[in-house]
CSV table of C-alpha atoms in Angstrom, one decimal:
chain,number,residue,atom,x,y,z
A,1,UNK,CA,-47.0,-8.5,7.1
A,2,UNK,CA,-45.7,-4.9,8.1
A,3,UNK,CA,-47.2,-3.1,10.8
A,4,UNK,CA,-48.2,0.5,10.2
A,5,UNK,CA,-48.3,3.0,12.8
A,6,UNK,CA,-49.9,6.3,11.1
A,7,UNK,CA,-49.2,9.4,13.3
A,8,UNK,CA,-50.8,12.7,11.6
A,9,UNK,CA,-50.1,16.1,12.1
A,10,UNK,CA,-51.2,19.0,14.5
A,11,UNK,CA,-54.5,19.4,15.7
A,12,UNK,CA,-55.3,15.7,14.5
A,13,UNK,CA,-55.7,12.4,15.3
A,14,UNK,CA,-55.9,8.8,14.5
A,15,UNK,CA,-59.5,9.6,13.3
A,16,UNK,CA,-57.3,11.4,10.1
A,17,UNK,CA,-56.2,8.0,8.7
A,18,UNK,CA,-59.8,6.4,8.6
A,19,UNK,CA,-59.8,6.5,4.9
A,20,UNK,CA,-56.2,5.2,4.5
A,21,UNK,CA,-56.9,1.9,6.4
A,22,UNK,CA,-59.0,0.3,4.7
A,23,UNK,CA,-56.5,0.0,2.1
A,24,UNK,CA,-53.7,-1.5,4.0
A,25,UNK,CA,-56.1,-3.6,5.8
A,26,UNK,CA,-56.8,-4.9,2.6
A,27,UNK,CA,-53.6,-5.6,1.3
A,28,UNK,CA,-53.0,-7.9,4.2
A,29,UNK,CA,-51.2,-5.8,6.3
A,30,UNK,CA,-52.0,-4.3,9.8
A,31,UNK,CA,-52.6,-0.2,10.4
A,32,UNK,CA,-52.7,1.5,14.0
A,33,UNK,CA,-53.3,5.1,13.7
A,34,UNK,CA,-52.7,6.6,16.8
A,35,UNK,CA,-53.5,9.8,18.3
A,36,UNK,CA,-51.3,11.6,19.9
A,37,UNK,CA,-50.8,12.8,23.8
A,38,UNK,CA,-53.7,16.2,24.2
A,39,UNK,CA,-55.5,15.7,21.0
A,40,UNK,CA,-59.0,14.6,19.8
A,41,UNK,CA,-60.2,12.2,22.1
A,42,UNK,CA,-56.8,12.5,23.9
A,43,UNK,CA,-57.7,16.0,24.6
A,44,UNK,CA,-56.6,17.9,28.4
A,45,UNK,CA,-53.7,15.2,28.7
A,46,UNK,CA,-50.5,17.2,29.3
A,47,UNK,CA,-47.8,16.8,26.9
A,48,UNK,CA,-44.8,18.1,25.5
A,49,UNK,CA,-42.6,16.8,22.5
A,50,UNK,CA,-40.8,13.6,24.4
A,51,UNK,CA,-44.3,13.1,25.3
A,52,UNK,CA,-45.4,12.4,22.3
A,53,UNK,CA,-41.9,10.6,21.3
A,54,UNK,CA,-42.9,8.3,24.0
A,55,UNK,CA,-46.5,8.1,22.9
A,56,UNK,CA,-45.1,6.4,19.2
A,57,UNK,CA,-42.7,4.1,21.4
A,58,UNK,CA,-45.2,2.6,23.5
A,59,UNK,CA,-47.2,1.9,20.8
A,60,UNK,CA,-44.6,0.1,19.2
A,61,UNK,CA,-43.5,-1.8,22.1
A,62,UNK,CA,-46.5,-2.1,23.9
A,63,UNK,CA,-48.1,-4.1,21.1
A,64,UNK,CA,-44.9,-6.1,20.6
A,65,UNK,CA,-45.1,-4.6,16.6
A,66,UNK,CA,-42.6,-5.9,14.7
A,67,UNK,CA,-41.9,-5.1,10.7
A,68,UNK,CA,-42.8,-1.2,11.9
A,69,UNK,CA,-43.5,1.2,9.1
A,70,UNK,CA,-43.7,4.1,10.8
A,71,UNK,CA,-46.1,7.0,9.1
A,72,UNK,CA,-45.2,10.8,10.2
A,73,UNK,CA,-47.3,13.4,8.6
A,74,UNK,CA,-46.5,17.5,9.2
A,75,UNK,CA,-45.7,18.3,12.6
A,76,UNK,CA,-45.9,14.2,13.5
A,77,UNK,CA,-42.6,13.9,11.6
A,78,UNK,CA,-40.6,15.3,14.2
A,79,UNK,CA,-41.7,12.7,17.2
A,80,UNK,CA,-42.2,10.0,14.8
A,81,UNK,CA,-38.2,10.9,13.5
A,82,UNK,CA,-36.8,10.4,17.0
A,83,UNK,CA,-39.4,7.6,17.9
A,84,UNK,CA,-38.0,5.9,15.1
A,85,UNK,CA,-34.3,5.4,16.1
A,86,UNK,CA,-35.5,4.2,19.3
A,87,UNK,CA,-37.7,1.3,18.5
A,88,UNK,CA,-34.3,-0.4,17.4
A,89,UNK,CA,-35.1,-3.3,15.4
A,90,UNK,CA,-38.7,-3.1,15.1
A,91,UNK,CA,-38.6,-0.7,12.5
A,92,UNK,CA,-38.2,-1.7,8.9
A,93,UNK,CA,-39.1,1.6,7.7
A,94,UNK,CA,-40.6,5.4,7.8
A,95,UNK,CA,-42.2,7.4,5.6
A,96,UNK,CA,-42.4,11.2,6.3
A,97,UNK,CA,-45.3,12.8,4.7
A,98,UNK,CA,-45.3,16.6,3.6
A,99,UNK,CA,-43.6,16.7,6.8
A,100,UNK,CA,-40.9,18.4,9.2
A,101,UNK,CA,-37.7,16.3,10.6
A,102,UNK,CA,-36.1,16.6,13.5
A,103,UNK,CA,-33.0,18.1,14.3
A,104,UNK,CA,-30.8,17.5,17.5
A,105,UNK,CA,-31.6,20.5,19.5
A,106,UNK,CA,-33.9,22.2,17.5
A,107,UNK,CA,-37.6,22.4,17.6
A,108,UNK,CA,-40.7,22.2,15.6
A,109,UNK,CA,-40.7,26.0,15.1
A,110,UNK,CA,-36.8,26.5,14.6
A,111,UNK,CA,-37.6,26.6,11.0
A,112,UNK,CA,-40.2,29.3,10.7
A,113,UNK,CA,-38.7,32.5,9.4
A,114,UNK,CA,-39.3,34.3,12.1
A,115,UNK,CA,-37.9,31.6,14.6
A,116,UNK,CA,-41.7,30.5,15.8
A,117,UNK,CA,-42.5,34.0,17.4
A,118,UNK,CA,-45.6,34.4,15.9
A,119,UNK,CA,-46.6,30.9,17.0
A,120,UNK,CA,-45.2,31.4,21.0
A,121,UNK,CA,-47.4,34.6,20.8
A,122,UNK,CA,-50.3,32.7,19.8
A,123,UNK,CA,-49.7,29.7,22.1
A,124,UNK,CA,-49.2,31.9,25.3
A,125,UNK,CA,-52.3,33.5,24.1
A,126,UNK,CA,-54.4,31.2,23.7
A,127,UNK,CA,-53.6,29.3,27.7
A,128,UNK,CA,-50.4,27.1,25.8
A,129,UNK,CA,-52.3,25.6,23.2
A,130,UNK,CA,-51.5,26.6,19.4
A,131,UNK,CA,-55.2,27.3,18.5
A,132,UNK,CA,-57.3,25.3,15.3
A,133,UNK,CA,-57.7,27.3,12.1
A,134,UNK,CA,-60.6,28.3,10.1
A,135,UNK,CA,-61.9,26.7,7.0
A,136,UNK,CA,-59.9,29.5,4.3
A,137,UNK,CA,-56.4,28.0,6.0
A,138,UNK,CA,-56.8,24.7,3.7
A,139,UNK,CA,-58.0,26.4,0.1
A,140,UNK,CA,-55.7,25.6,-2.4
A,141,UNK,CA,-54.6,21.9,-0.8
A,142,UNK,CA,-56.8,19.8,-2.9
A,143,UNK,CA,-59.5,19.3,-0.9
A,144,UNK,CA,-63.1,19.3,-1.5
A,145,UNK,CA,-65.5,21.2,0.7
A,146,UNK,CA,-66.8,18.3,2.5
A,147,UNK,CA,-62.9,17.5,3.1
A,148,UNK,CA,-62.1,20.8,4.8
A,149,UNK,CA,-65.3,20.3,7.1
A,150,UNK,CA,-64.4,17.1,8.5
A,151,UNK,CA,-60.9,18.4,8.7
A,152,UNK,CA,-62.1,22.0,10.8
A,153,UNK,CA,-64.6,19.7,12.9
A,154,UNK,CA,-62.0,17.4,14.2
A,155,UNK,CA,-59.5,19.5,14.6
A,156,UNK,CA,-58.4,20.3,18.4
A,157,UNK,CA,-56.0,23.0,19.8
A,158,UNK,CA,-52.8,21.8,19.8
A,159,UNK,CA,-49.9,21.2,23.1
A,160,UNK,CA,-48.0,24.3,22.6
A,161,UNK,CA,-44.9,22.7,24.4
A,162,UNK,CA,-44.9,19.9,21.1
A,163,UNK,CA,-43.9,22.7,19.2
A,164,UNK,CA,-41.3,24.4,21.5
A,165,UNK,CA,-39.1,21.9,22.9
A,166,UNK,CA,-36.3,20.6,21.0
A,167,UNK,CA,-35.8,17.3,19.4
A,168,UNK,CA,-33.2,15.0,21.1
A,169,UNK,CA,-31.3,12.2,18.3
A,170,UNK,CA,-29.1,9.7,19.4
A,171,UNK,CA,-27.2,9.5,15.3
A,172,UNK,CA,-27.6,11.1,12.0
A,173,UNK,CA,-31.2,11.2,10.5
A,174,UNK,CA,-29.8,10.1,7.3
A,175,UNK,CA,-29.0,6.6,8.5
A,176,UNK,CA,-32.6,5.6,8.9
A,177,UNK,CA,-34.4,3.6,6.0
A,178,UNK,CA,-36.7,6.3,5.1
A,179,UNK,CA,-39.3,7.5,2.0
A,180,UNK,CA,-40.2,11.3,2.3
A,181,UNK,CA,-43.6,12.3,0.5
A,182,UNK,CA,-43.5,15.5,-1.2
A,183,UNK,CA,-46.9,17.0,-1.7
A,184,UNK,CA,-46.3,19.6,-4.9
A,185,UNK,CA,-49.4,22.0,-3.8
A,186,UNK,CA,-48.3,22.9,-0.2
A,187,UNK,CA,-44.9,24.6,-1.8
A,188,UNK,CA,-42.4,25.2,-4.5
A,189,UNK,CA,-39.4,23.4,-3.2
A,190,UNK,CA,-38.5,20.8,-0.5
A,191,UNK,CA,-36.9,21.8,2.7
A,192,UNK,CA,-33.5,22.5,2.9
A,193,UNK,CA,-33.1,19.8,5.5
A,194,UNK,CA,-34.9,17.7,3.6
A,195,UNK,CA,-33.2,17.9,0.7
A,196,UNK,CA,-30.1,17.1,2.5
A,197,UNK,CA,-31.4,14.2,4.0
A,198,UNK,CA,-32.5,12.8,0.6
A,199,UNK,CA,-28.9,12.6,0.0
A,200,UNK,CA,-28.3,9.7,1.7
A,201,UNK,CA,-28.8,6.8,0.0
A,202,UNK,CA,-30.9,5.5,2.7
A,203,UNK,CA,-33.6,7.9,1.7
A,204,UNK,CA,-36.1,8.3,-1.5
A,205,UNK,CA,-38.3,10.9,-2.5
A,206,UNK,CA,-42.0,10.2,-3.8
A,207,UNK,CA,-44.0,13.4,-5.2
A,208,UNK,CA,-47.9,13.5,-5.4
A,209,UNK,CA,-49.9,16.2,-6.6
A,210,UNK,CA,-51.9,17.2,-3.7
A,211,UNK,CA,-51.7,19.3,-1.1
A,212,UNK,CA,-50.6,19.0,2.5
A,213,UNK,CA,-53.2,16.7,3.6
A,214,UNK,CA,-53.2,13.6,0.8
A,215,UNK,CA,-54.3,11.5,3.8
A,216,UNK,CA,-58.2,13.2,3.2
A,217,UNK,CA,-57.5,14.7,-1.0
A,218,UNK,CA,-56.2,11.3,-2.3
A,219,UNK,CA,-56.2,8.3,0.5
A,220,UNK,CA,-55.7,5.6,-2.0
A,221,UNK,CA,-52.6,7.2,-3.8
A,222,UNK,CA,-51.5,7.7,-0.3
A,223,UNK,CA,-51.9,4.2,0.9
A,224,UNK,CA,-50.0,2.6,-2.4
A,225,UNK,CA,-47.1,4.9,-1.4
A,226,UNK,CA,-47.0,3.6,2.0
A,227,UNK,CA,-47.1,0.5,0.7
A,228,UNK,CA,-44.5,0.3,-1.6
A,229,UNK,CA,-42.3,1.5,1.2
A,230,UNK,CA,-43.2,-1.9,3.5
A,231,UNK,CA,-41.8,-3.7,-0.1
A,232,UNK,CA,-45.1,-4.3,-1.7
């Protein structure tokens, strides 16, 4: 039995998996989707990115989980990346979904093209909190109307700091037993960093044709992904 610990991305939380449970659940395994440090019913804690690092860890070892699959989607690949090398030999496995990796020293908006100014302005803004977006922000992902509702109504502001503070790996990304989930509607092409990551022969690459939040547009394709990558 593999244990699944299903970590979505910003402005979410474990409420984003409710749909995908049920499916793993029912293939005999366990799921604990957990919601991350300052977010939906987690909201006003303070956190930063180790925060959240530490928030994945303790669910690990505070459970005593064993036969981990851990689940990163979006922003939640970054903490989920480093929680992942810490949990030792726990894991069996991690599955990055539409997601960002971490980088020693670099942070979640490192990679934006204009090196994550527009998002510091609209943290220090908005009283350190990277703000929810409207409703138009998800057109064109695959998602039905009634999807994009639930999605803008559960939504919170996220910890600004998350975003900011750099990522901190102990050895190579490319070591870790890993399955990265492309979704072919939220771009053209993967991530450079990505694509040097699937490389390794450690790491595979599953495509689905959705958008960036399958978890909501297709929960079942989703689930048999994450399943296959526990061996089933």
């Amino acid at each position: 039995m593999a244990n699944f610990v299903l970590v979505a991305g910003a402005r979410l939380g474990a409420w984003a998996w409710d749909e995908v449970v049920p499916y793993l659940r029912a293939a005999g395994h366990d799921a604990h989707p957990l919601t991350l440090s300052g977010l939906a019913d987690k909201r006003g804690v303070p956190a930063g990115q180790q925060t959240h690092v530490q928030d994945i860890v303790d669910e690990v070892e505070g459970r005593d989980l064993r036969d981990v699959v851990l689940v990163g989607h979006s922003y939640s690949g970054i903490p989920v990346g480093q929680a992942a090398e810490r949990v030792g030999d726990r894991l069996a496995h991690v599955v990055f979904v539409d997601s960002s990796v971490p980088a020693d020293g670099e942070a979640f908006v490192s990679a934006w093209p204009d090196g994550g100014a527009m998002v510091k302005a609209s943290i220090a803004e908005n009283g350190g909190f990277w703000p929810r977006v409207p409703a138009a922000y998800y057109d064109g992902q695959g998602l039905t109307d009634e999807q994009i509702a639930r999605i803008v109504d559960g939504s919170t502001p996220h910890p600004g700091a998350t975003l900011t503070e750099p990522a901190v790996l102990a050895r190579p990304l490319d070591e870790l037993p890993a399955t990265y989930v492309r979704c072919r509607l939220a771009a053209d092409e993967l991530d450079d960093e990505v694509a040097k990551l699937l490389a390794s022969a450690h790491w595979r690459l599953v495509e689905m044709g959705t958008g960036h939040w399958p978890m909501f547009s297709q929960p079942r394709e989703l689930a048999q992904i994450l399943l296959q990558a526990a061996g089933q």
